[in-house]
Amino acid sequence: MDRTQGTRSLAGLLVIWGLTRLALLLFVFKVLVFPGPDVTSDVSVIYQGWYEVLRTGTFPLDDVTWQYPPAAALPVLSPALLFFLDYAQAFFVLACLADLVVLALLLYAGLRPGRSVRGAWVWVVGVPLLGPTVYARYDVMVTAAAVAALLAGQRHPRLMGALAGFGAMLKVWPVLLLIGAVRRRAWAAATVTAGALAALFALAMPGAFAFLTFQRDRGTEVESLGALVFHVARHYGWDGQVLLNYGSVEFLGPYVDVVSSAALALTGMAFGWLLLWRLRASRFLSHTLADAAFVAVLMFTTTSRVISPQYLVWLVGLAAVCLCFPRSGMRLPAGLVLAASFVTVLEFPLWFSHVVASDTLGITLLFLRNGLLVLATLTAARTLWRSTVSRPTTKAPFPSHPARTEETPVSS
């Protein structure tokens, strides 16, 4: 009976994945029209423009919207693999395949003894909550590399490090996956992989690191935590502007630099907390690597001066990995991320005009979405600390030697 129920549950999961992904493809192929601004223009205009430059053997040196590490050229060039489709169509198909790879990885991990398919359910449900934006950005491809890295981490630290290093050269944030790694082999593999890729691109293509200079004059993106200051301030006479700047809609004007600096300070505080946790942590359980990565990315996403909708794809993927482990304490933060994902599709693209106008609906949506992210960050950090940092206790007169279980700390 249990096997029959399990088979039905797995079949139901696959059917839901198929139906929801078909809906996403219908939206990005414009068979169905999703309300709000066209989210596919980034692919058909921006990505395809980069593709035309990259295929000549150089990076987009004169385009300030190119703000990615050099290996980002790979997903931008990848539609050439499906030469029988036009660029945008090929990109959407590859994004869907990356989505399928993540599902396969989560199912492979979740069906092992002592694991759970709850993580696969988080992915199946969470991705469509973000709407068609998921397939119109290359973040789902980066998330696939990150999920593979975390799931490989416990048994294959070198592979985990190599994948994390590769992911970092795609979009930086996967370097945070290493925060909970206790084996030096993971760090060494990540360093070698990232260094080799950086050297290869620097030698082969001019402008591999020009993106580092394209971030200086950015404002505060309208969906970020700090932007709430200006959304409210606009109702009290703040005379700044909302403009398309460096590829996103940002606030520009008085005190924006102050709020941006405050966001950087919060990010610095997050890094300090993570460093303190790493120094104090003494129990590294089977799920700690995933939990720590989830917390780290939550912290850096929430405190960033840019919180684009596609960033939630990262969090859904990492939450899904955490919930592959039945004893992970990240159920509540994962649920909060799923709720934030649903609110995200409401603020972009559905009612993005209200966000840009800073009206009551737009401000309410942002307070709700960013509030959920802050709450998820705080609860996840608290859970990680309590599960890994030992409290001072009196020494037991007769030390016990428990059998090796999932709760036994992972050796460093």
mmCIF file of C-alpha atoms in Angstrom:
data_model
loop_
_atom_site.group_PDB
_atom_site.id
_atom_site.type_symbol
_atom_site.label_atom_id
_atom_site.label_comp_id
_atom_site.label_asym_id
_atom_site.label_seq_id
_atom_site.Cartn_x
_atom_site.Cartn_y
_atom_site.Cartn_z
ATOM 1 C CA MET A 1 0.000 0.000 0.000
ATOM 2 C CA ASP A 2 2.827 2.389 0.899
ATOM 3 C CA ARG A 3 4.588 1.642 -2.383
ATOM 4 C CA THR A 4 1.370 2.299 -4.316
ATOM 5 C CA GLN A 5 0.853 5.605 -2.523
ATOM 6 C CA GLY A 6 4.459 6.551 -3.181
ATOM 7 C CA THR A 7 4.114 5.756 -6.875
ATOM 8 C CA ARG A 8 0.935 7.815 -7.101
ATOM 9 C CA SER A 9 2.585 10.722 -5.295
ATOM 10 C CA LEU A 10 5.549 10.637 -7.667
ATOM 11 C CA ALA A 11 3.240 10.431 -10.677
ATOM 12 C CA GLY A 12 1.262 13.381 -9.350
ATOM 13 C CA LEU A 13 4.443 15.396 -8.912
ATOM 14 C CA LEU A 14 5.524 14.709 -12.490
ATOM 15 C CA VAL A 15 2.091 15.565 -13.866
ATOM 16 C CA ILE A 16 2.046 18.871 -11.977
ATOM 17 C CA TRP A 17 5.556 19.667 -13.207
ATOM 18 C CA GLY A 18 4.515 18.929 -16.788
ATOM 19 C CA LEU A 19 1.326 20.998 -16.649
ATOM 20 C CA THR A 20 2.881 24.014 -14.942
ATOM 21 C CA ARG A 21 5.917 24.013 -17.233
ATOM 22 C CA LEU A 22 3.710 23.726 -20.281
ATOM 23 C CA ALA A 23 1.897 26.821 -19.049
ATOM 24 C CA LEU A 24 5.205 28.676 -18.610
ATOM 25 C CA LEU A 25 6.292 27.732 -22.137
ATOM 26 C CA LEU A 26 2.964 28.856 -23.568
ATOM 27 C CA PHE A 27 3.464 32.220 -21.875
ATOM 28 C CA VAL A 28 7.049 32.793 -23.054
ATOM 29 C CA PHE A 29 6.180 31.592 -26.573
ATOM 30 C CA LYS A 30 3.276 34.074 -26.391
ATOM 31 C CA VAL A 31 0.643 31.512 -27.199
ATOM 32 C CA LEU A 32 -0.933 32.819 -24.006
ATOM 33 C CA VAL A 33 -0.465 36.403 -22.836
ATOM 34 C CA PHE A 34 0.695 36.973 -19.279
ATOM 35 C CA PRO A 35 -0.514 40.293 -17.805
ATOM 36 C CA GLY A 36 1.951 43.121 -17.324
ATOM 37 C CA PRO A 37 5.080 44.095 -19.240
ATOM 38 C CA ASP A 38 6.655 41.619 -21.648
ATOM 39 C CA VAL A 39 9.195 39.632 -19.622
ATOM 40 C CA THR A 40 10.668 37.949 -22.708
ATOM 41 C CA SER A 41 12.242 41.120 -24.129
ATOM 42 C CA ASP A 42 15.393 40.523 -22.110
ATOM 43 C CA VAL A 43 15.982 37.403 -24.200
ATOM 44 C CA SER A 44 14.849 38.617 -27.617
ATOM 45 C CA VAL A 45 16.546 42.027 -27.313
ATOM 46 C CA ILE A 46 19.267 42.115 -24.638
ATOM 47 C CA TYR A 47 20.510 38.511 -24.614
ATOM 48 C CA GLN A 48 20.342 38.228 -28.373
ATOM 49 C CA GLY A 49 22.260 41.479 -28.716
ATOM 50 C CA TRP A 50 24.966 40.109 -26.414
ATOM 51 C CA TYR A 51 24.945 36.879 -28.420
ATOM 52 C CA GLU A 52 25.741 38.752 -31.620
ATOM 53 C CA VAL A 53 28.710 40.449 -29.920
ATOM 54 C CA LEU A 54 29.989 37.364 -28.076
ATOM 55 C CA ARG A 55 30.023 35.219 -31.195
ATOM 56 C CA THR A 56 32.613 37.635 -32.653
ATOM 57 C CA GLY A 57 35.039 36.671 -29.864
ATOM 58 C CA THR A 58 34.718 39.649 -27.528
ATOM 59 C CA PHE A 59 32.553 40.696 -24.591
ATOM 60 C CA PRO A 60 30.053 43.595 -24.832
ATOM 61 C CA LEU A 61 32.629 46.223 -23.833
ATOM 62 C CA ASP A 62 30.375 49.207 -24.576
ATOM 63 C CA ASP A 63 27.219 47.870 -22.917
ATOM 64 C CA VAL A 64 26.903 48.786 -19.236
ATOM 65 C CA THR A 65 24.042 46.305 -18.830
ATOM 66 C CA TRP A 66 26.594 43.472 -19.164
ATOM 67 C CA GLN A 67 27.310 43.007 -15.442
ATOM 68 C CA TYR A 68 28.141 39.328 -15.225
ATOM 69 C CA PRO A 69 31.255 37.176 -14.767
ATOM 70 C CA PRO A 70 32.816 35.881 -18.003
ATOM 71 C CA ALA A 71 31.292 32.380 -17.935
ATOM 72 C CA ALA A 72 27.869 34.019 -18.325
ATOM 73 C CA ALA A 73 28.780 34.024 -22.000
ATOM 74 C CA LEU A 74 28.033 30.288 -22.057
ATOM 75 C CA PRO A 75 24.273 30.432 -21.333
ATOM 76 C CA VAL A 76 23.954 33.473 -23.601
ATOM 77 C CA LEU A 77 25.622 31.533 -26.431
ATOM 78 C CA SER A 78 23.887 28.233 -25.641
ATOM 79 C CA PRO A 79 20.856 28.757 -27.960
ATOM 80 C CA ALA A 80 23.256 28.106 -30.843
ATOM 81 C CA LEU A 81 22.979 24.430 -29.840
ATOM 82 C CA LEU A 82 19.383 24.437 -31.054
ATOM 83 C CA PHE A 83 20.180 25.952 -34.427
ATOM 84 C CA PHE A 84 16.834 24.858 -35.881
ATOM 85 C CA LEU A 85 15.008 27.340 -33.578
ATOM 86 C CA ASP A 86 15.293 31.087 -33.465
ATOM 87 C CA TYR A 87 17.326 32.549 -30.591
ATOM 88 C CA ALA A 88 14.525 33.278 -28.117
ATOM 89 C CA GLN A 89 12.725 29.985 -28.715
ATOM 90 C CA ALA A 90 15.935 28.029 -28.227
ATOM 91 C CA PHE A 91 16.686 29.895 -24.999
ATOM 92 C CA PHE A 92 13.246 29.140 -23.559
ATOM 93 C CA VAL A 93 13.593 25.445 -24.377
ATOM 94 C CA LEU A 94 17.027 25.298 -22.744
ATOM 95 C CA ALA A 95 15.693 27.072 -19.646
ATOM 96 C CA CYS A 96 12.953 24.435 -19.410
ATOM 97 C CA LEU A 97 15.567 21.678 -19.752
ATOM 98 C CA ALA A 98 17.580 23.245 -16.904
ATOM 99 C CA ASP A 99 14.375 23.225 -14.837
ATOM 100 C CA LEU A 100 13.970 19.522 -15.632
ATOM 101 C CA VAL A 101 17.587 18.832 -14.629
ATOM 102 C CA VAL A 102 16.946 20.402 -11.223
ATOM 103 C CA LEU A 103 13.856 18.242 -10.756
ATOM 104 C CA ALA A 104 15.795 15.110 -11.715
ATOM 105 C CA LEU A 105 18.576 15.951 -9.252
ATOM 106 C CA LEU A 106 16.118 16.586 -6.426
ATOM 107 C CA LEU A 107 14.242 13.359 -7.130
ATOM 108 C CA TYR A 108 17.486 11.364 -7.291
ATOM 109 C CA ALA A 109 18.498 12.781 -3.913
ATOM 110 C CA GLY A 110 15.038 12.609 -2.360
ATOM 111 C CA LEU A 111 14.372 8.979 -3.255
ATOM 112 C CA ARG A 112 17.496 7.754 -1.492
ATOM 113 C CA PRO A 113 17.072 6.075 1.922
ATOM 114 C CA GLY A 114 16.748 8.601 4.717
ATOM 115 C CA ARG A 115 15.898 11.459 2.346
ATOM 116 C CA SER A 116 12.646 13.120 1.292
ATOM 117 C CA VAL A 117 10.953 14.121 -1.957
ATOM 118 C CA ARG A 118 9.637 17.202 -0.171
ATOM 119 C CA GLY A 119 12.447 19.162 -1.800
ATOM 120 C CA ALA A 120 11.257 18.152 -5.263
ATOM 121 C CA TRP A 121 7.767 19.363 -4.357
ATOM 122 C CA VAL A 122 9.186 22.742 -3.287
ATOM 123 C CA TRP A 123 10.797 23.107 -6.718
ATOM 124 C CA VAL A 124 7.736 21.928 -8.653
ATOM 125 C CA VAL A 125 5.453 24.339 -6.795
ATOM 126 C CA GLY A 126 7.869 27.246 -6.330
ATOM 127 C CA VAL A 127 9.018 27.844 -9.903
ATOM 128 C CA PRO A 128 5.595 28.513 -11.470
ATOM 129 C CA LEU A 129 4.777 30.888 -8.599
ATOM 130 C CA LEU A 130 7.307 33.266 -10.179
ATOM 131 C CA GLY A 131 5.579 33.214 -13.553
ATOM 132 C CA PRO A 132 7.223 33.249 -16.997
ATOM 133 C CA THR A 133 10.155 35.374 -15.787
ATOM 134 C CA VAL A 134 11.845 32.100 -14.755
ATOM 135 C CA TYR A 135 12.262 30.987 -18.365
ATOM 136 C CA ALA A 136 13.181 34.448 -19.613
ATOM 137 C CA ARG A 137 16.390 34.739 -17.557
ATOM 138 C CA TYR A 138 19.427 32.472 -17.316
ATOM 139 C CA ASP A 139 19.189 32.199 -13.514
ATOM 140 C CA VAL A 140 17.466 28.801 -13.706
ATOM 141 C CA MET A 141 20.618 27.485 -15.413
ATOM 142 C CA VAL A 142 22.821 28.858 -12.646
ATOM 143 C CA THR A 143 20.475 27.354 -10.062
ATOM 144 C CA ALA A 144 20.853 23.945 -11.717
ATOM 145 C CA ALA A 145 24.634 24.143 -11.198
ATOM 146 C CA ALA A 146 24.144 25.244 -7.584
ATOM 147 C CA VAL A 147 21.694 22.435 -6.779
ATOM 148 C CA ALA A 148 24.068 19.882 -8.318
ATOM 149 C CA ALA A 149 26.938 21.292 -6.250
ATOM 150 C CA LEU A 150 25.076 21.073 -2.934
ATOM 151 C CA LEU A 151 23.772 17.569 -3.576
ATOM 152 C CA ALA A 152 27.294 16.404 -4.459
ATOM 153 C CA GLY A 153 28.855 18.125 -1.478
ATOM 154 C CA GLN A 154 28.692 15.468 1.213
ATOM 155 C CA ARG A 155 30.099 12.563 -0.810
ATOM 156 C CA HIS A 156 32.083 14.338 -3.514
ATOM 157 C CA PRO A 157 33.627 17.544 -2.133
ATOM 158 C CA ARG A 158 35.888 18.072 -5.147
ATOM 159 C CA LEU A 159 32.944 17.880 -7.532
ATOM 160 C CA MET A 160 30.982 20.189 -5.268
ATOM 161 C CA GLY A 161 33.827 22.713 -5.291
ATOM 162 C CA ALA A 162 34.245 22.526 -9.050
ATOM 163 C CA LEU A 163 30.524 23.130 -9.611
ATOM 164 C CA ALA A 164 30.472 25.986 -7.103
ATOM 165 C CA GLY A 165 33.488 27.576 -8.789
ATOM 166 C CA PHE A 166 31.838 27.191 -12.189
ATOM 167 C CA GLY A 167 28.599 28.666 -10.825
ATOM 168 C CA ALA A 168 30.490 31.616 -9.358
ATOM 169 C CA MET A 169 31.871 32.383 -12.796
ATOM 170 C CA LEU A 170 28.324 32.332 -14.136
ATOM 171 C CA LYS A 171 26.770 34.707 -11.599
ATOM 172 C CA VAL A 172 28.974 35.123 -8.476
ATOM 173 C CA TRP A 173 26.443 34.070 -5.821
ATOM 174 C CA PRO A 174 27.181 30.299 -5.975
ATOM 175 C CA VAL A 175 30.477 31.021 -4.209
ATOM 176 C CA LEU A 176 28.303 31.302 -1.075
ATOM 177 C CA LEU A 177 27.606 27.562 -1.321
ATOM 178 C CA LEU A 178 31.042 26.986 0.191
ATOM 179 C CA ILE A 179 30.251 28.732 3.488
ATOM 180 C CA GLY A 180 29.327 25.426 5.123
ATOM 181 C CA ALA A 181 31.972 23.276 3.446
ATOM 182 C CA VAL A 182 34.246 21.627 5.999
ATOM 183 C CA ARG A 183 36.583 19.860 3.612
ATOM 184 C CA ARG A 184 39.458 21.787 2.087
ATOM 185 C CA ARG A 185 39.145 19.783 -1.114
ATOM 186 C CA ALA A 186 35.910 21.643 -1.915
ATOM 187 C CA TRP A 187 37.532 25.052 -1.486
ATOM 188 C CA ALA A 188 40.598 23.994 -3.470
ATOM 189 C CA ALA A 189 38.524 22.639 -6.352
ATOM 190 C CA ALA A 190 36.417 25.806 -6.428
ATOM 191 C CA THR A 191 39.526 28.001 -6.514
ATOM 192 C CA VAL A 192 41.163 25.975 -9.281
ATOM 193 C CA THR A 193 37.986 25.859 -11.385
ATOM 194 C CA ALA A 194 37.205 29.565 -11.057
ATOM 195 C CA GLY A 195 40.827 30.522 -11.632
ATOM 196 C CA ALA A 196 41.144 28.345 -14.717
ATOM 197 C CA LEU A 197 37.934 29.720 -16.217
ATOM 198 C CA ALA A 198 38.940 33.298 -15.461
ATOM 199 C CA ALA A 199 42.341 32.811 -17.099
ATOM 200 C CA LEU A 200 40.818 31.064 -20.111
ATOM 201 C CA PHE A 201 38.290 33.824 -20.774
ATOM 202 C CA ALA A 202 40.804 36.603 -20.077
ATOM 203 C CA LEU A 203 43.189 35.156 -22.650
ATOM 204 C CA ALA A 204 40.596 34.158 -25.233
ATOM 205 C CA MET A 205 38.158 37.097 -25.217
ATOM 206 C CA PRO A 206 38.835 40.813 -24.658
ATOM 207 C CA GLY A 207 36.875 42.488 -21.872
ATOM 208 C CA ALA A 208 36.239 39.438 -19.704
ATOM 209 C CA PHE A 209 36.242 41.549 -16.537
ATOM 210 C CA ALA A 210 34.913 44.843 -17.850
ATOM 211 C CA PHE A 211 31.709 44.119 -15.927
ATOM 212 C CA LEU A 212 33.485 45.048 -12.685
ATOM 213 C CA THR A 213 33.435 48.731 -13.667
ATOM 214 C CA PHE A 214 29.762 48.767 -14.697
ATOM 215 C CA GLN A 215 28.368 48.746 -11.137
ATOM 216 C CA ARG A 216 29.733 51.998 -9.712
ATOM 217 C CA ASP A 217 26.972 54.443 -10.578
ATOM 218 C CA ARG A 218 23.990 52.210 -9.988
ATOM 219 C CA GLY A 219 21.115 53.578 -7.951
ATOM 220 C CA THR A 220 18.723 51.662 -5.710
ATOM 221 C CA GLU A 221 16.501 49.263 -7.650
ATOM 222 C CA VAL A 222 12.775 49.894 -7.062
ATOM 223 C CA GLU A 223 12.062 46.386 -5.725
ATOM 224 C CA SER A 224 14.857 46.295 -3.141
ATOM 225 C CA LEU A 225 14.518 46.590 0.610
ATOM 226 C CA GLY A 226 16.134 50.031 0.643
ATOM 227 C CA ALA A 227 13.807 51.263 -2.093
ATOM 228 C CA LEU A 228 10.935 51.233 0.389
ATOM 229 C CA VAL A 229 12.431 54.412 1.882
ATOM 230 C CA PHE A 230 11.956 56.262 -1.407
ATOM 231 C CA HIS A 231 8.582 54.721 -2.212
ATOM 232 C CA VAL A 232 7.285 56.257 1.005
ATOM 233 C CA ALA A 233 9.369 59.439 0.673
ATOM 234 C CA ARG A 234 7.810 60.225 -2.719
ATOM 235 C CA HIS A 235 4.561 60.913 -0.878
ATOM 236 C CA TYR A 236 6.320 63.480 1.308
ATOM 237 C CA GLY A 237 8.053 65.605 -1.295
ATOM 238 C CA TRP A 238 11.188 63.631 -2.213
ATOM 239 C CA ASP A 239 12.124 64.949 -5.654
ATOM 240 C CA GLY A 240 14.178 62.103 -7.060
ATOM 241 C CA GLN A 241 13.419 60.124 -10.202
ATOM 242 C CA VAL A 242 12.548 56.592 -11.256
ATOM 243 C CA LEU A 243 14.545 55.730 -14.357
ATOM 244 C CA LEU A 244 15.717 52.746 -16.367
ATOM 245 C CA ASN A 245 19.368 52.678 -15.353
ATOM 246 C CA TYR A 246 21.993 49.963 -15.936
ATOM 247 C CA GLY A 247 19.339 47.519 -17.091
ATOM 248 C CA SER A 248 16.871 47.918 -14.214
ATOM 249 C CA VAL A 249 14.354 50.453 -12.943
ATOM 250 C CA GLU A 250 16.061 52.423 -10.175
ATOM 251 C CA PHE A 251 15.645 55.406 -7.902
ATOM 252 C CA LEU A 252 18.057 58.239 -8.660
ATOM 253 C CA GLY A 253 18.294 61.471 -6.708
ATOM 254 C CA PRO A 254 18.942 62.893 -3.226
ATOM 255 C CA TYR A 255 20.036 60.415 -0.546
ATOM 256 C CA VAL A 256 20.048 57.432 -2.909
ATOM 257 C CA ASP A 257 23.775 57.058 -2.326
ATOM 258 C CA VAL A 258 23.137 57.001 1.426
ATOM 259 C CA VAL A 259 20.581 54.200 1.152
ATOM 260 C CA SER A 260 22.825 52.280 -1.262
ATOM 261 C CA SER A 261 25.694 52.608 1.210
ATOM 262 C CA ALA A 262 23.414 51.377 3.994
ATOM 263 C CA ALA A 263 22.560 48.332 1.881
ATOM 264 C CA LEU A 264 26.263 47.612 1.417
ATOM 265 C CA ALA A 265 26.741 48.006 5.179
ATOM 266 C CA LEU A 266 23.972 45.480 5.835
ATOM 267 C CA THR A 267 25.632 43.081 3.406
ATOM 268 C CA GLY A 268 28.890 43.577 5.293
ATOM 269 C CA MET A 269 27.109 42.805 8.568
ATOM 270 C CA ALA A 270 25.658 39.663 6.990
ATOM 271 C CA PHE A 271 29.145 38.581 5.977
ATOM 272 C CA GLY A 272 30.351 39.254 9.523
ATOM 273 C CA TRP A 273 27.558 37.114 10.973
ATOM 274 C CA LEU A 274 28.394 34.275 8.587
ATOM 275 C CA LEU A 275 32.063 34.481 9.527
ATOM 276 C CA LEU A 276 31.177 34.410 13.230
ATOM 277 C CA TRP A 277 28.883 31.442 12.653
ATOM 278 C CA ARG A 278 31.626 29.589 10.768
ATOM 279 C CA LEU A 279 34.055 30.149 13.631
ATOM 280 C CA ARG A 280 31.556 29.112 16.293
ATOM 281 C CA ALA A 281 29.868 26.184 14.556
ATOM 282 C CA SER A 282 30.845 22.815 15.980
ATOM 283 C CA ARG A 283 28.169 20.448 14.652
ATOM 284 C CA PHE A 284 28.163 19.885 10.893
ATOM 285 C CA LEU A 285 25.312 17.517 10.145
ATOM 286 C CA SER A 286 24.321 16.018 6.823
ATOM 287 C CA HIS A 287 22.022 18.954 6.046
ATOM 288 C CA THR A 288 24.258 21.750 7.362
ATOM 289 C CA LEU A 289 25.962 22.393 4.021
ATOM 290 C CA ALA A 290 22.620 23.090 2.323
ATOM 291 C CA ASP A 291 21.188 24.999 5.279
ATOM 292 C CA ALA A 292 24.221 27.290 5.473
ATOM 293 C CA ALA A 293 24.137 27.976 1.733
ATOM 294 C CA PHE A 294 20.428 28.824 1.955
ATOM 295 C CA VAL A 295 21.021 31.234 4.833
ATOM 296 C CA ALA A 296 23.974 32.900 3.122
ATOM 297 C CA VAL A 297 22.119 33.488 -0.150
ATOM 298 C CA LEU A 298 19.037 34.687 1.741
ATOM 299 C CA MET A 299 21.162 37.235 3.582
ATOM 300 C CA PHE A 300 22.905 38.565 0.510
ATOM 301 C CA THR A 301 19.689 38.654 -1.527
ATOM 302 C CA THR A 302 17.666 40.469 1.112
ATOM 303 C CA THR A 303 20.319 43.096 1.837
ATOM 304 C CA SER A 304 21.174 43.726 -1.811
ATOM 305 C CA ARG A 305 20.350 47.071 -3.426
ATOM 306 C CA VAL A 306 18.813 45.027 -6.260
ATOM 307 C CA ILE A 307 16.197 42.287 -5.702
ATOM 308 C CA SER A 308 15.150 41.261 -9.173
ATOM 309 C CA PRO A 309 12.311 38.696 -9.454
ATOM 310 C CA GLN A 310 14.631 36.027 -10.868
ATOM 311 C CA TYR A 311 16.688 36.101 -7.663
ATOM 312 C CA LEU A 312 13.865 34.155 -6.024
ATOM 313 C CA VAL A 313 14.703 31.217 -8.324
ATOM 314 C CA TRP A 314 17.984 30.838 -6.434
ATOM 315 C CA LEU A 315 16.189 30.750 -3.090
ATOM 316 C CA VAL A 316 13.565 28.251 -4.247
ATOM 317 C CA GLY A 317 16.309 25.941 -5.517
ATOM 318 C CA LEU A 318 18.343 26.106 -2.312
ATOM 319 C CA ALA A 319 15.241 25.696 -0.149
ATOM 320 C CA ALA A 320 14.388 22.598 -2.180
ATOM 321 C CA VAL A 321 17.818 21.085 -1.468
ATOM 322 C CA CYS A 322 17.413 21.766 2.261
ATOM 323 C CA LEU A 323 14.079 19.950 2.337
ATOM 324 C CA CYS A 324 15.581 16.858 0.730
ATOM 325 C CA PHE A 325 16.900 16.279 4.261
ATOM 326 C CA PRO A 326 14.030 15.378 6.632
ATOM 327 C CA ARG A 327 15.859 16.765 9.669
ATOM 328 C CA SER A 328 16.605 20.166 8.184
ATOM 329 C CA GLY A 329 15.005 22.960 10.171
ATOM 330 C CA MET A 330 14.383 25.115 7.090
ATOM 331 C CA ARG A 331 10.725 24.223 6.518
ATOM 332 C CA LEU A 332 9.375 27.547 7.795
ATOM 333 C CA PRO A 333 11.925 29.697 5.909
ATOM 334 C CA ALA A 334 11.243 27.634 2.768
ATOM 335 C CA GLY A 335 7.518 28.267 3.154
ATOM 336 C CA LEU A 336 8.171 31.987 3.569
ATOM 337 C CA VAL A 337 10.255 31.976 0.381
ATOM 338 C CA LEU A 338 7.401 30.293 -1.495
ATOM 339 C CA ALA A 339 5.003 32.941 -0.191
ATOM 340 C CA ALA A 340 7.458 35.676 -1.218
ATOM 341 C CA SER A 341 7.654 34.100 -4.675
ATOM 342 C CA PHE A 342 3.899 34.383 -5.110
ATOM 343 C CA VAL A 343 3.921 38.033 -4.028
ATOM 344 C CA THR A 344 6.839 38.616 -6.398
ATOM 345 C CA VAL A 345 4.828 37.618 -9.463
ATOM 346 C CA LEU A 346 2.139 40.046 -8.309
ATOM 347 C CA GLU A 347 4.570 42.965 -8.096
ATOM 348 C CA PHE A 348 6.391 41.911 -11.284
ATOM 349 C CA PRO A 349 5.156 41.680 -13.885
ATOM 350 C CA LEU A 350 1.477 41.758 -12.962
ATOM 351 C CA TRP A 351 1.264 45.106 -11.159
ATOM 352 C CA PHE A 352 4.723 46.518 -11.813
ATOM 353 C CA SER A 353 3.234 49.826 -12.962
ATOM 354 C CA HIS A 354 1.920 50.306 -9.421
ATOM 355 C CA VAL A 355 5.382 49.623 -8.000
ATOM 356 C CA VAL A 356 6.955 52.184 -10.341
ATOM 357 C CA ALA A 357 4.236 54.701 -9.414
ATOM 358 C CA SER A 358 4.801 54.087 -5.662
ATOM 359 C CA ASP A 359 1.044 53.949 -5.105
ATOM 360 C CA THR A 360 -0.679 52.150 -2.244
ATOM 361 C CA LEU A 361 -0.905 48.809 -4.033
ATOM 362 C CA GLY A 362 2.722 48.899 -5.168
ATOM 363 C CA ILE A 363 4.080 49.837 -1.731
ATOM 364 C CA THR A 364 1.904 47.206 -0.020
ATOM 365 C CA LEU A 365 3.182 44.464 -2.321
ATOM 366 C CA LEU A 366 6.803 45.437 -1.738
ATOM 367 C CA PHE A 367 6.379 45.667 2.039
ATOM 368 C CA LEU A 368 4.801 42.219 1.997
ATOM 369 C CA ARG A 369 7.355 40.570 -0.321
ATOM 370 C CA ASN A 370 10.422 42.123 1.302
ATOM 371 C CA GLY A 371 8.974 41.552 4.764
ATOM 372 C CA LEU A 372 8.598 37.853 3.981
ATOM 373 C CA LEU A 373 12.225 37.733 2.801
ATOM 374 C CA VAL A 374 13.451 39.474 5.963
ATOM 375 C CA LEU A 375 11.438 37.083 8.133
ATOM 376 C CA ALA A 376 12.739 34.094 6.174
ATOM 377 C CA THR A 377 16.308 35.341 6.608
ATOM 378 C CA LEU A 378 15.997 35.872 10.355
ATOM 379 C CA THR A 379 14.277 32.554 11.054
ATOM 380 C CA ALA A 380 16.701 30.622 8.836
ATOM 381 C CA ALA A 381 19.734 32.231 10.493
ATOM 382 C CA ARG A 382 18.351 31.488 13.955
ATOM 383 C CA THR A 383 17.671 27.870 13.016
ATOM 384 C CA LEU A 384 21.150 27.404 11.559
ATOM 385 C CA TRP A 385 22.812 28.875 14.639
ATOM 386 C CA ARG A 386 20.807 26.781 17.088
ATOM 387 C CA SER A 387 21.433 23.539 15.182
ATOM 388 C CA THR A 388 25.187 23.957 14.781
ATOM 389 C CA VAL A 389 26.583 26.152 17.548
ATOM 390 C CA SER A 390 26.960 24.242 20.789
ATOM 391 C CA ARG A 391 26.005 25.798 24.091
ATOM 392 C CA PRO A 392 28.428 25.456 27.019
ATOM 393 C CA THR A 393 27.479 22.389 29.025
ATOM 394 C CA THR A 394 28.902 20.542 31.981
ATOM 395 C CA LYS A 395 31.095 17.610 31.052
ATOM 396 C CA ALA A 396 29.382 14.244 31.353
ATOM 397 C CA PRO A 397 31.123 11.844 33.770
ATOM 398 C CA PHE A 398 30.909 8.954 31.311
ATOM 399 C CA PRO A 399 31.076 10.054 27.660
ATOM 400 C CA SER A 400 28.844 8.086 25.317
ATOM 401 C CA HIS A 401 29.688 6.931 21.816
ATOM 402 C CA PRO A 402 26.490 6.951 19.710
ATOM 403 C CA ALA A 403 26.187 5.005 16.526
ATOM 404 C CA ARG A 404 26.693 6.894 13.307
ATOM 405 C CA THR A 405 23.355 8.447 12.250
ATOM 406 C CA GLU A 406 22.226 11.442 10.276
ATOM 407 C CA GLU A 407 22.478 13.499 13.459
ATOM 408 C CA THR A 408 26.124 12.593 13.917
ATOM 409 C CA PRO A 409 28.348 15.544 12.961
ATOM 410 C CA VAL A 410 30.122 15.288 9.636
ATOM 411 C CA SER A 411 33.857 14.941 10.051
ATOM 412 C CA SER A 412 36.006 17.730 8.737
#
